[in-house]
CSV table of C-alpha atoms and ligand atoms in Angstrom, one decimal:
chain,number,residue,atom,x,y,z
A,563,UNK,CA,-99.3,-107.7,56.6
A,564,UNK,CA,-101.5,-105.5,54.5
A,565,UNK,CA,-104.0,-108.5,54.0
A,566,UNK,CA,-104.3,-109.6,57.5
A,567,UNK,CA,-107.4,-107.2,59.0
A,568,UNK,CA,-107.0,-106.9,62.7
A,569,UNK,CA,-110.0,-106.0,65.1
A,570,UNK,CA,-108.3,-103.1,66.1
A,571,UNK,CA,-105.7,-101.3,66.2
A,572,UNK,CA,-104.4,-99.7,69.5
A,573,UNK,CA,-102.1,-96.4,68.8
A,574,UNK,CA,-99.7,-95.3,71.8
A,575,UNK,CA,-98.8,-97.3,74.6
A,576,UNK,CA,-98.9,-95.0,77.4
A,577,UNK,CA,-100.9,-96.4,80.9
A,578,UNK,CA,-104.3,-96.1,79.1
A,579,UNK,CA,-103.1,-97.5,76.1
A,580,UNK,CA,-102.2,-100.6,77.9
A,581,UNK,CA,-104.8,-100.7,79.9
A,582,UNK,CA,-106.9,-100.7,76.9
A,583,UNK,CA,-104.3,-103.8,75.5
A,584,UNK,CA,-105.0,-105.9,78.5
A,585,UNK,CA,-108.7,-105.3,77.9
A,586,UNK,CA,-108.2,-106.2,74.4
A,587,UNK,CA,-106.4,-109.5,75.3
A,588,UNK,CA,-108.3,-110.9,77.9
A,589,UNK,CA,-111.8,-110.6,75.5
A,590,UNK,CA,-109.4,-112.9,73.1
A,591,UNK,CA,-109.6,-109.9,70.3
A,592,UNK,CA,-106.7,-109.7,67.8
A,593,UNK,CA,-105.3,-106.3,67.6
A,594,UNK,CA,-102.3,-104.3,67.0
A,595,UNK,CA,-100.1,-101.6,69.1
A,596,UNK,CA,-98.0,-99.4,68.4
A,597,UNK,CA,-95.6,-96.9,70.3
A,598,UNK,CA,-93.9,-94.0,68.7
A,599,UNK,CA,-91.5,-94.8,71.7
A,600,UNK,CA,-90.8,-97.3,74.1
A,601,UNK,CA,-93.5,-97.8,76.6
A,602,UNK,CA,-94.8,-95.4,79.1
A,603,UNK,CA,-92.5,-92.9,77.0
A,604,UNK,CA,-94.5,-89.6,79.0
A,605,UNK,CA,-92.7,-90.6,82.3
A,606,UNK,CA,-89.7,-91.0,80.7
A,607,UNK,CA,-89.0,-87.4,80.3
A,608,UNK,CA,-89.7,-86.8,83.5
A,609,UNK,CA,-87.1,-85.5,86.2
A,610,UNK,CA,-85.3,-88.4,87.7
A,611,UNK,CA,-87.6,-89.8,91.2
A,612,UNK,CA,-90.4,-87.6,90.2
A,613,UNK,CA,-93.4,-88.4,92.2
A,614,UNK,CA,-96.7,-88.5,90.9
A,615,UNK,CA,-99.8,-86.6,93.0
A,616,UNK,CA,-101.9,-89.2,92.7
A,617,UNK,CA,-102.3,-92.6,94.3
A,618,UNK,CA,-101.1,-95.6,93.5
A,619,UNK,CA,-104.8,-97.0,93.4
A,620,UNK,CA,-105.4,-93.9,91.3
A,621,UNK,CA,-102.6,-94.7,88.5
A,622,UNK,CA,-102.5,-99.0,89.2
A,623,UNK,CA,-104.0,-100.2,85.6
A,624,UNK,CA,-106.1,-103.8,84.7
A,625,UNK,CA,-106.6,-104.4,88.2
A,626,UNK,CA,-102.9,-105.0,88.9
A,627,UNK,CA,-102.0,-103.1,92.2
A,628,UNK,CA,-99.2,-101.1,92.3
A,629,UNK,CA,-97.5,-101.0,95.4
A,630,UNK,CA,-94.6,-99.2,96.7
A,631,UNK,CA,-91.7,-100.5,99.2
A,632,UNK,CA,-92.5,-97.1,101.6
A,633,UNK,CA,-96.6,-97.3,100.8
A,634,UNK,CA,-95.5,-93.8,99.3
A,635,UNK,CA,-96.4,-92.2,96.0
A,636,UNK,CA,-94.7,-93.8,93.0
A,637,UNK,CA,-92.0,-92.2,91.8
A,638,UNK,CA,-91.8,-92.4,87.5
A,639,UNK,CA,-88.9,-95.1,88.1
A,640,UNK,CA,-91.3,-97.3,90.0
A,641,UNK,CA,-94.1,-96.5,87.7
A,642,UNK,CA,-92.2,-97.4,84.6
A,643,UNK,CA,-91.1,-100.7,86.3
A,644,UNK,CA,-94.7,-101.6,87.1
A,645,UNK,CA,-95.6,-100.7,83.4
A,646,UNK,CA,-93.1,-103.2,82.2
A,647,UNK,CA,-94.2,-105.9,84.8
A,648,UNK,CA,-97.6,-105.9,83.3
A,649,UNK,CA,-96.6,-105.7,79.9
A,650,UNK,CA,-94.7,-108.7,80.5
A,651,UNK,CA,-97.6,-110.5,83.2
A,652,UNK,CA,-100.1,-110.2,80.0
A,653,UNK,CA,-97.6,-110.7,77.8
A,654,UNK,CA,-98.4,-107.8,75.8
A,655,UNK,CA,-97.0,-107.2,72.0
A,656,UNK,CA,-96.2,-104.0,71.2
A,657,UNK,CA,-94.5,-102.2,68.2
A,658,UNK,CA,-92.0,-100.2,69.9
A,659,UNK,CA,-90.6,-97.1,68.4
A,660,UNK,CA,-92.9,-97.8,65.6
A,661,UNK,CA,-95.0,-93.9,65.1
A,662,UNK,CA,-98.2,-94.3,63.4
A,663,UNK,CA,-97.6,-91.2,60.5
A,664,UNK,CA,-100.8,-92.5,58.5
A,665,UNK,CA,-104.5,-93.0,59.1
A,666,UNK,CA,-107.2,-93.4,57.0
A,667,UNK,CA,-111.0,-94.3,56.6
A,668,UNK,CA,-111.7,-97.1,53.7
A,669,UNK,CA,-115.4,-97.9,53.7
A,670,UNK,CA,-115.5,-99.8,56.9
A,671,UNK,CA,-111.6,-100.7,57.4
A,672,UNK,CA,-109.1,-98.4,58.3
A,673,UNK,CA,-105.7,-98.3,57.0
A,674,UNK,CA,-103.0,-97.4,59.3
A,675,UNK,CA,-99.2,-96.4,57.9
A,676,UNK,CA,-96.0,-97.0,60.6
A,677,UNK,CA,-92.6,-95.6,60.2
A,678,UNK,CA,-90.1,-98.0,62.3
A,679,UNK,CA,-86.6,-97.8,61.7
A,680,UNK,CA,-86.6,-100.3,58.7
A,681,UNK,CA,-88.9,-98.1,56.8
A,682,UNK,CA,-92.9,-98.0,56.0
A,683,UNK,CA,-95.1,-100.4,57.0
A,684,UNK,CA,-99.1,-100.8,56.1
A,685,UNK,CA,-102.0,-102.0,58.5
A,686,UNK,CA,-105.4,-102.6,58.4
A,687,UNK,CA,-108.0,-102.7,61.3
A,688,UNK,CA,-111.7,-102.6,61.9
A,689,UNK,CA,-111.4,-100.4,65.1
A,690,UNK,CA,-109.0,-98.1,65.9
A,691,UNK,CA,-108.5,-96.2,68.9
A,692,UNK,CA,-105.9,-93.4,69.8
A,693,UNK,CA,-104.1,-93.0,73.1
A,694,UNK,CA,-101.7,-90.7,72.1
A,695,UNK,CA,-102.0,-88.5,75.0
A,696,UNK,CA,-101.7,-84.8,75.2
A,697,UNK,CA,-98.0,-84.1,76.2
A,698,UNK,CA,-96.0,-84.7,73.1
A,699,UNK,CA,-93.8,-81.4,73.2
A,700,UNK,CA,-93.1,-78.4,75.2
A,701,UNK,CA,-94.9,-75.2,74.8
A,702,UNK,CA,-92.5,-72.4,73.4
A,703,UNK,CA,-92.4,-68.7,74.6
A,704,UNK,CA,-91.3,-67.7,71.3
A,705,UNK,CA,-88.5,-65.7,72.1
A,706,UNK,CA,-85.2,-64.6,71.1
A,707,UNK,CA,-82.8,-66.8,72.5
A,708,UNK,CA,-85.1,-69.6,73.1
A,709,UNK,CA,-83.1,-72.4,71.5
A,710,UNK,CA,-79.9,-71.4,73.4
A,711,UNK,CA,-78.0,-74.8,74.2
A,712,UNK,CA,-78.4,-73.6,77.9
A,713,UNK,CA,-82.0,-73.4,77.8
A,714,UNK,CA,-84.2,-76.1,78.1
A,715,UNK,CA,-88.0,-77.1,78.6
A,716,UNK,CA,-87.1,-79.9,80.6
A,717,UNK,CA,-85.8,-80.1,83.9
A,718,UNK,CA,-83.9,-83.3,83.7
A,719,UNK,CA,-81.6,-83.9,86.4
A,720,UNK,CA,-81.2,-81.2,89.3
A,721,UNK,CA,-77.5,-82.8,89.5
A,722,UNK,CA,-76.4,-80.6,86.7
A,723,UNK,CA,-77.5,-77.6,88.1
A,724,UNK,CA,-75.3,-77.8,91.2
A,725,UNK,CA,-73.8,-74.0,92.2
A,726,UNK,CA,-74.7,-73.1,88.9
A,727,UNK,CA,-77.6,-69.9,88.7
A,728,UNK,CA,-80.7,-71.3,87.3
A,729,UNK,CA,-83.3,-69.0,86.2
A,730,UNK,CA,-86.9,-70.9,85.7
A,731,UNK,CA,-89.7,-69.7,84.1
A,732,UNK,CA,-93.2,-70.6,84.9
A,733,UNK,CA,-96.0,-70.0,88.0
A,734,UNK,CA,-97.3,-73.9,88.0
A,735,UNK,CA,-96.6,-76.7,89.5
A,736,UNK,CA,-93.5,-78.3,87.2
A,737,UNK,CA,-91.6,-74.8,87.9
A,738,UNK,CA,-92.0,-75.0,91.8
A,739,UNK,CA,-90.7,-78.4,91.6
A,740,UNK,CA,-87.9,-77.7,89.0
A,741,UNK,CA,-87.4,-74.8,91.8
A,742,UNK,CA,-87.7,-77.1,94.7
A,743,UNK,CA,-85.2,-79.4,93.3
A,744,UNK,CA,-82.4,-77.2,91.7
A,745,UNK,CA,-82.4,-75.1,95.2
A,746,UNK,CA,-81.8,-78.6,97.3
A,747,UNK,CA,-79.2,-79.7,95.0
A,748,UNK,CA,-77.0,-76.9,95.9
A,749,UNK,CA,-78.2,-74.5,92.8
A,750,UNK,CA,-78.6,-70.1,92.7
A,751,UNK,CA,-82.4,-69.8,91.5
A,752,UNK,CA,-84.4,-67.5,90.5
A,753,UNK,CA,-88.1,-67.8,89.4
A,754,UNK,CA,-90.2,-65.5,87.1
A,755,UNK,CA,-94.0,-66.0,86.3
A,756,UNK,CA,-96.5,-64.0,85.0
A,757,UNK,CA,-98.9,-63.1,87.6
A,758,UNK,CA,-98.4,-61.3,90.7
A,759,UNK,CA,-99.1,-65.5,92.8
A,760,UNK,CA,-98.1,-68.7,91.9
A,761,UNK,CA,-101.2,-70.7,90.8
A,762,UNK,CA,-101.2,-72.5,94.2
A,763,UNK,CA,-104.0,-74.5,93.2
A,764,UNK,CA,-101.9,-76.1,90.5
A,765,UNK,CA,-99.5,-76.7,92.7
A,766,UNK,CA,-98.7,-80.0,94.3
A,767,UNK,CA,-100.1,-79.1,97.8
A,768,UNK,CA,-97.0,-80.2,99.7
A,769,UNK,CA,-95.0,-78.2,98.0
A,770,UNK,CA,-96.9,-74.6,98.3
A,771,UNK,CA,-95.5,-73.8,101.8
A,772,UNK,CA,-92.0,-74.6,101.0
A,773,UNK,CA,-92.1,-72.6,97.8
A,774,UNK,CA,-93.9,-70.2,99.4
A,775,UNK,CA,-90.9,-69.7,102.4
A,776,UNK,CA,-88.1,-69.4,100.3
A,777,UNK,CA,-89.3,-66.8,97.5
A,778,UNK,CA,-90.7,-64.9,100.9
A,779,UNK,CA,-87.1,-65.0,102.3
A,780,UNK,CA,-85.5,-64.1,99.5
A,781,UNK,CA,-83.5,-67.0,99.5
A,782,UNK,CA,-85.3,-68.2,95.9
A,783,UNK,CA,-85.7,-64.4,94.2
A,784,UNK,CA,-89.1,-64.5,92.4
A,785,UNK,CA,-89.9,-61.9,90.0
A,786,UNK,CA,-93.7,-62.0,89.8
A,787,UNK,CA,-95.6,-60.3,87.2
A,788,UNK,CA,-93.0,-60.4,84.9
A,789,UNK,CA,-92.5,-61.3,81.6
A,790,UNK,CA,-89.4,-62.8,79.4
A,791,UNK,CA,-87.8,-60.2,76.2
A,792,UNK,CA,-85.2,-62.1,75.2
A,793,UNK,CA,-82.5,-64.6,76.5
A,794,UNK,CA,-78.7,-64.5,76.1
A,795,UNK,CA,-76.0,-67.0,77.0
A,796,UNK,CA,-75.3,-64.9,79.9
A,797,UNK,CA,-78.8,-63.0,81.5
A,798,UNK,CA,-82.5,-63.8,81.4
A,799,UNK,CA,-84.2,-60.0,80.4
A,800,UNK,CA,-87.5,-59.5,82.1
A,801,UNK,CA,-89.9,-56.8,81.9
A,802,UNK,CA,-91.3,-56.7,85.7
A,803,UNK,CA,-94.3,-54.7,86.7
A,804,UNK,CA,-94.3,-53.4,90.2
A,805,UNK,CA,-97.1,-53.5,92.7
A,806,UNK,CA,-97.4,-49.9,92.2
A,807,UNK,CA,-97.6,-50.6,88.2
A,808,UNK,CA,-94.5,-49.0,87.3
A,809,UNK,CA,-92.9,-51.3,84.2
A,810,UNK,CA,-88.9,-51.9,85.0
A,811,UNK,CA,-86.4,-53.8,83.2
A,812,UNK,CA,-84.3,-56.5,84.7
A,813,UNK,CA,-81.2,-58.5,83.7
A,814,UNK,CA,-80.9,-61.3,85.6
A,815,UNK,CA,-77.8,-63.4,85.6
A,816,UNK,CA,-78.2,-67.2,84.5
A,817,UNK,CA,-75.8,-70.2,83.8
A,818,UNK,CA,-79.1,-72.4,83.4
A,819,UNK,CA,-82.6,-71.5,82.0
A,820,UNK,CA,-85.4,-74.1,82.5
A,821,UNK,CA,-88.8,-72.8,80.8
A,822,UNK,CA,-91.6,-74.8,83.0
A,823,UNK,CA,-94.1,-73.8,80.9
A,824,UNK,CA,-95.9,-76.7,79.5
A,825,UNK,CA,-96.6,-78.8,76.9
A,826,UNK,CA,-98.8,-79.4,74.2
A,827,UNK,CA,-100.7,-82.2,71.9
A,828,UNK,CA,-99.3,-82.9,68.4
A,829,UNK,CA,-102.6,-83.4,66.6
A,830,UNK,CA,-101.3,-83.8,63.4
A,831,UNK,CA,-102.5,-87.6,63.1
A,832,UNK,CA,-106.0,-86.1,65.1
A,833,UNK,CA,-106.0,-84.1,61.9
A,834,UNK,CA,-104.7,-86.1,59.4
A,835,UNK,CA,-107.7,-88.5,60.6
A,836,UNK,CA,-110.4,-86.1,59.3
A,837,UNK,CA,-111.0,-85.6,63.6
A,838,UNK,CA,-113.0,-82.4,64.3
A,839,UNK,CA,-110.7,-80.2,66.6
A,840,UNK,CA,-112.5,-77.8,68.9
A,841,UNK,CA,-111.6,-74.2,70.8
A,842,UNK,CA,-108.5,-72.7,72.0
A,843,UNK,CA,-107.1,-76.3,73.2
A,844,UNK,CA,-108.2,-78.1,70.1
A,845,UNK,CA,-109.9,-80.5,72.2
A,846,UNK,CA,-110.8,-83.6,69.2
A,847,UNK,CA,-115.1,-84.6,69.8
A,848,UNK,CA,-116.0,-87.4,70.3
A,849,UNK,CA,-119.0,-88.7,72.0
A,850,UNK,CA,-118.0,-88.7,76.1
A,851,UNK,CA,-120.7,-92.0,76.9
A,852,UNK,CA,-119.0,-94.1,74.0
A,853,UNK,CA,-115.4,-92.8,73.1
A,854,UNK,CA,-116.7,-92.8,69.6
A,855,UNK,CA,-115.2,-89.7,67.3
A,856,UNK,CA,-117.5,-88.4,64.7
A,857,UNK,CA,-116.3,-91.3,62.6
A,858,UNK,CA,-117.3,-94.6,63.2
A,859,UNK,CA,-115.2,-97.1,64.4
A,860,UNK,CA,-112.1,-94.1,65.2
A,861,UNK,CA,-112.2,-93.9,69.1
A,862,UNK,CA,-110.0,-92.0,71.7
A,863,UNK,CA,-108.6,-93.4,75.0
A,864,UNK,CA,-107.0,-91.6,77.7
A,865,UNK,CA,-105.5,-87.9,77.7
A,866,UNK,CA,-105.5,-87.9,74.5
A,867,UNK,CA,-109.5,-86.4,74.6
A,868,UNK,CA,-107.8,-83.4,76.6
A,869,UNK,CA,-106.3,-81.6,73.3
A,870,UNK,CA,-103.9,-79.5,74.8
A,871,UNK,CA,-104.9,-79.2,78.5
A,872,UNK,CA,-104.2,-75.0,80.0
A,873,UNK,CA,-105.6,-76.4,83.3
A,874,UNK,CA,-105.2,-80.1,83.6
A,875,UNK,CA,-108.3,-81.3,84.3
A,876,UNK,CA,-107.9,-85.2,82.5
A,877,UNK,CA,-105.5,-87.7,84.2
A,878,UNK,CA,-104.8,-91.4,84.1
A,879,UNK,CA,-107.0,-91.8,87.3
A,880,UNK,CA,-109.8,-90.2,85.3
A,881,UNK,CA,-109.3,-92.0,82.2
A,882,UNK,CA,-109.9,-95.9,83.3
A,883,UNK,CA,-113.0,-95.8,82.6
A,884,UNK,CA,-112.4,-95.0,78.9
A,885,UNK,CA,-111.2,-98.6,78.1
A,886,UNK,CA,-114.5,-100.0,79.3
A,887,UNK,CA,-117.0,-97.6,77.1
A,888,UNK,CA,-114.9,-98.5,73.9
A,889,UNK,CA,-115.1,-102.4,75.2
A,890,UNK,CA,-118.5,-102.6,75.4
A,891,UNK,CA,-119.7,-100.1,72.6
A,892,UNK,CA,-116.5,-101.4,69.7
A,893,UNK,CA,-116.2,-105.1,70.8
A,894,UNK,CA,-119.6,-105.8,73.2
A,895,UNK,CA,-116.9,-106.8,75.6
A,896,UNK,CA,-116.2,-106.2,79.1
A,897,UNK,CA,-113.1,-104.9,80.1
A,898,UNK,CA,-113.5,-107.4,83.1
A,899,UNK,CA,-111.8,-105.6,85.8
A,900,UNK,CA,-112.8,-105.3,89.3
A,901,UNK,CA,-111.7,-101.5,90.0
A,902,UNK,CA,-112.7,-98.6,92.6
A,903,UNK,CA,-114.4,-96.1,90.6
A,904,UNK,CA,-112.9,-92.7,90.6
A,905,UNK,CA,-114.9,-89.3,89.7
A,906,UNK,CA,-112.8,-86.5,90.6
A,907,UNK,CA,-108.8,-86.2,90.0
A,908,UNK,CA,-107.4,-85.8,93.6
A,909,UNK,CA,-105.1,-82.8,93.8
B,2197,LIG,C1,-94.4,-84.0,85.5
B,2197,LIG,C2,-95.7,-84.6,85.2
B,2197,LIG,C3,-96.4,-85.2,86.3
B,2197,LIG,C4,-97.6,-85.8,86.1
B,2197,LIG,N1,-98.2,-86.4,87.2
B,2197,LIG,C5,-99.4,-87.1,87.0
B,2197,LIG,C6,-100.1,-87.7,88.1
B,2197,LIG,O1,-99.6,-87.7,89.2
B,2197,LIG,N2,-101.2,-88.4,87.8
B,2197,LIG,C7,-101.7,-88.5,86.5
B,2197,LIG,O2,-102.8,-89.1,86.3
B,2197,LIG,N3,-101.1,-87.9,85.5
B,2197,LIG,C8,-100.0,-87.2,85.7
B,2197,LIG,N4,-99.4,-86.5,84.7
B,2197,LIG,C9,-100.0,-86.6,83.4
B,2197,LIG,C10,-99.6,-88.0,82.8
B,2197,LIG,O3,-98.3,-87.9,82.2
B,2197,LIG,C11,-100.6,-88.4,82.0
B,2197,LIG,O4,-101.8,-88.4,82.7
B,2197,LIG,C12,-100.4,-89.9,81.4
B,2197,LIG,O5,-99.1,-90.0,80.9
B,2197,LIG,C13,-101.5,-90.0,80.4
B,2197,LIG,O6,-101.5,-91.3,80.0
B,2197,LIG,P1,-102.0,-91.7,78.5
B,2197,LIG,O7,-101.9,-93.1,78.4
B,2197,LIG,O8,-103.3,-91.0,78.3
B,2197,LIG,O9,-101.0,-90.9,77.6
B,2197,LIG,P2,-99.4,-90.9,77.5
B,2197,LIG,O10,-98.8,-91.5,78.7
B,2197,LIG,O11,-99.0,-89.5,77.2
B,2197,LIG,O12,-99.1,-91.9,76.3
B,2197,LIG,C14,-99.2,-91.6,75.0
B,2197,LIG,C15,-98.3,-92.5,74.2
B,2197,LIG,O13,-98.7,-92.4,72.8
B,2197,LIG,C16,-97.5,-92.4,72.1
B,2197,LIG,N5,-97.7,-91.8,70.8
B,2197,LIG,C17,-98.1,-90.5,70.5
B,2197,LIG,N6,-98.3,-90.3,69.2
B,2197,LIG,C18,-98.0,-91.5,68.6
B,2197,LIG,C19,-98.1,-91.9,67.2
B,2197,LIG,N7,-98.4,-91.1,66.2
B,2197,LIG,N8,-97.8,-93.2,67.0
B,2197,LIG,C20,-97.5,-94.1,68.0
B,2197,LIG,N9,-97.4,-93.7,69.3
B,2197,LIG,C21,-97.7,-92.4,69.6
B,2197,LIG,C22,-96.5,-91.7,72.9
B,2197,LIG,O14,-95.1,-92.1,72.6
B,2197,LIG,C23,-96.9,-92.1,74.3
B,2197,LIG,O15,-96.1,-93.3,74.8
B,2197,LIG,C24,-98.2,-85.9,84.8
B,2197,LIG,C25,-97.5,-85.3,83.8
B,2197,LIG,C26,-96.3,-84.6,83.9
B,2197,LIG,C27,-95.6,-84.0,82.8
């Protein structure tokens, strides 16, 4: 393997990273692709029959539609099953569960290094281009208690949380829904963030008035402006400041505590790449018209440009048009897709 040279290597198989494959395939180039995962792994964490905000036309990659049985929003299930279907329409090879844990520039080659379950493997490509995305683990509070087995940064599913008193942490959208879903399966919640609103406007929009309603009525208790001390396997401690400024303490009781709070990029291969990481979200540069990094032949695909998005501003329906700049500019190749071109994220 380590004498074979491939055009390019493809790292992460996420929807842009495919996207990207199918591009790769239909211009007849030989490249590689790995996953540190199975496909589509992002969605995979995601609360069973989440919906995504945007459209299907939004999220459909190469050109193959994605449609759904109600004309609805796709739910991660039916996204992942459309991810497979194309994998399997272009016949796509992918190194599953296969991380890339070495990258490095030799003259004009690079040399990749892979870690699947048998052990190392080495790789060599003229291109390579990361899709890694921006969402590899959650973002921590750093507090006491933290890593309790009852606390988790995931929601998973709301089943579990039946009559049970859930405490969630977080003013954005994935702690309304968490809320959202643990109150309709039949749990006790209770919401803190940090500011005296939710952030509506990150917010699914269809779920603002229905959060809004019940943490109005009481019948969610939401402790805004408020901020987590410490957790125990019993109570969530708070520090809560009034709307007349007076600081209180509050214990509040919880079987369950999610912390919606995010999540972040791993950059250590960005780094270990010699990429230049800028600002408070370590956003990697790279040149927006070309996908180029500062080193040549090293190009980024998909959220992966975001570094570690506060405000999420890069999605898959703003990404398509990635795979076509590093067609044309790595491969003078058209990523040959017919597809409605798409400025602005819809929210
Ligand atoms: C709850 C939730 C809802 C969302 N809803 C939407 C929405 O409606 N619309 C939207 O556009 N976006 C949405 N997003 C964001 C969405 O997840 C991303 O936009 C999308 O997954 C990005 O696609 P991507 O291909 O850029 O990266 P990803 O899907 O994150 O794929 C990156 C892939 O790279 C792999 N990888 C990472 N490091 C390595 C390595 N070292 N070696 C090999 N493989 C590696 C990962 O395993 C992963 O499979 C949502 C996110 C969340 C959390």
């Amino acid at each position: 393997m380590i004498d074979h040279v491939y055009d390019a290597a493809v790292v992460g198989a996420g929807p842009i990273g495919l996207e990207l494959a199918v591009a790769l395939k239909r211009a007849g180039l030989d490249y590689v692709q790995f996953d540190a995962h199975q496909i589509g792994h992002t969605m995979t964490w995601w609360a069973p029959q989440t919906r995504f905000f945007s459209s299907n036309e939004r999220i459909a990659i190469a050109g193959v539609p994605l449609l759904t049985a109600d004309q609805g929003k796709a739910t991660r299930e039916q996204y992942l099953t459309y991810l497979r279907m194309v994998v399997d329409t272009f016949d796509l090879q992918i190194n599953t569960y296969e991380p890339v844990t070495g990258l490095r520039c030799e003259g004009d080659l690079f040399q990749l290094t892979t870690r699947p379950r048998s052990g190392e493997r080495t790789w060599k490509a003229r291109k390579v281009i990361l899709c890694t995305g921006g969402t590899d683990r959650p973002r921590l509070i750093n507090v006491p208690g933290e890593d309790l087995p009852h606390v988790s940064h995931y929601l998973g599913d709301p089943h579990q949380y039946f009559r049970q008193k859930v405490m969630i942490i977080g003013g954005k959208n994935s702690a309304v829904e968490a809320a959202l879903r643990c109150h309709h399966a039949g749990a006790h919640v209770s919401i803190s963030y940090r500011h005296p609103e939710l952030a509506a406007g990150e917010i699914k929009y269809w779920l603002v008035p229905e959060i809004r309603g019940l943490t109005h009525s009481g019948r969610i208790p939401a402790y805004a402006n408020s901020t987590v001390i410490k957790i125990t396997p019993t109570h969530v401690h708070l520090t809560v400041i009034s709307s007349e400024g007076d600081i209180e303490q509050k214990a509040v009781e919880a079987d369950f505590v999610l912390l919606m709070t995010g999540y972040v990029q791993d950059n250590a291969l960005l780094k270990l790449a010699g990429l230049e990481l800028e600002g408070p979200t370590q956003m990697p540069l790279y040149d927006p018209r070309t996908m180029q990094t500062t080193i040549d032949g090293l190009y980024l695909a998909g959220t992966t440009v975001g570094g570690t998005q506060d405000h999420y501003k890069v999605f898959i329906e703003n990404c398509h048009d990635h795979v076509e700049k590093i067609m044309q500019h790595a491969f003078h190749k058209s990523a040959e897709v017919n597809r409605i071109v798409v400025d602005q994220p819809e929210s």
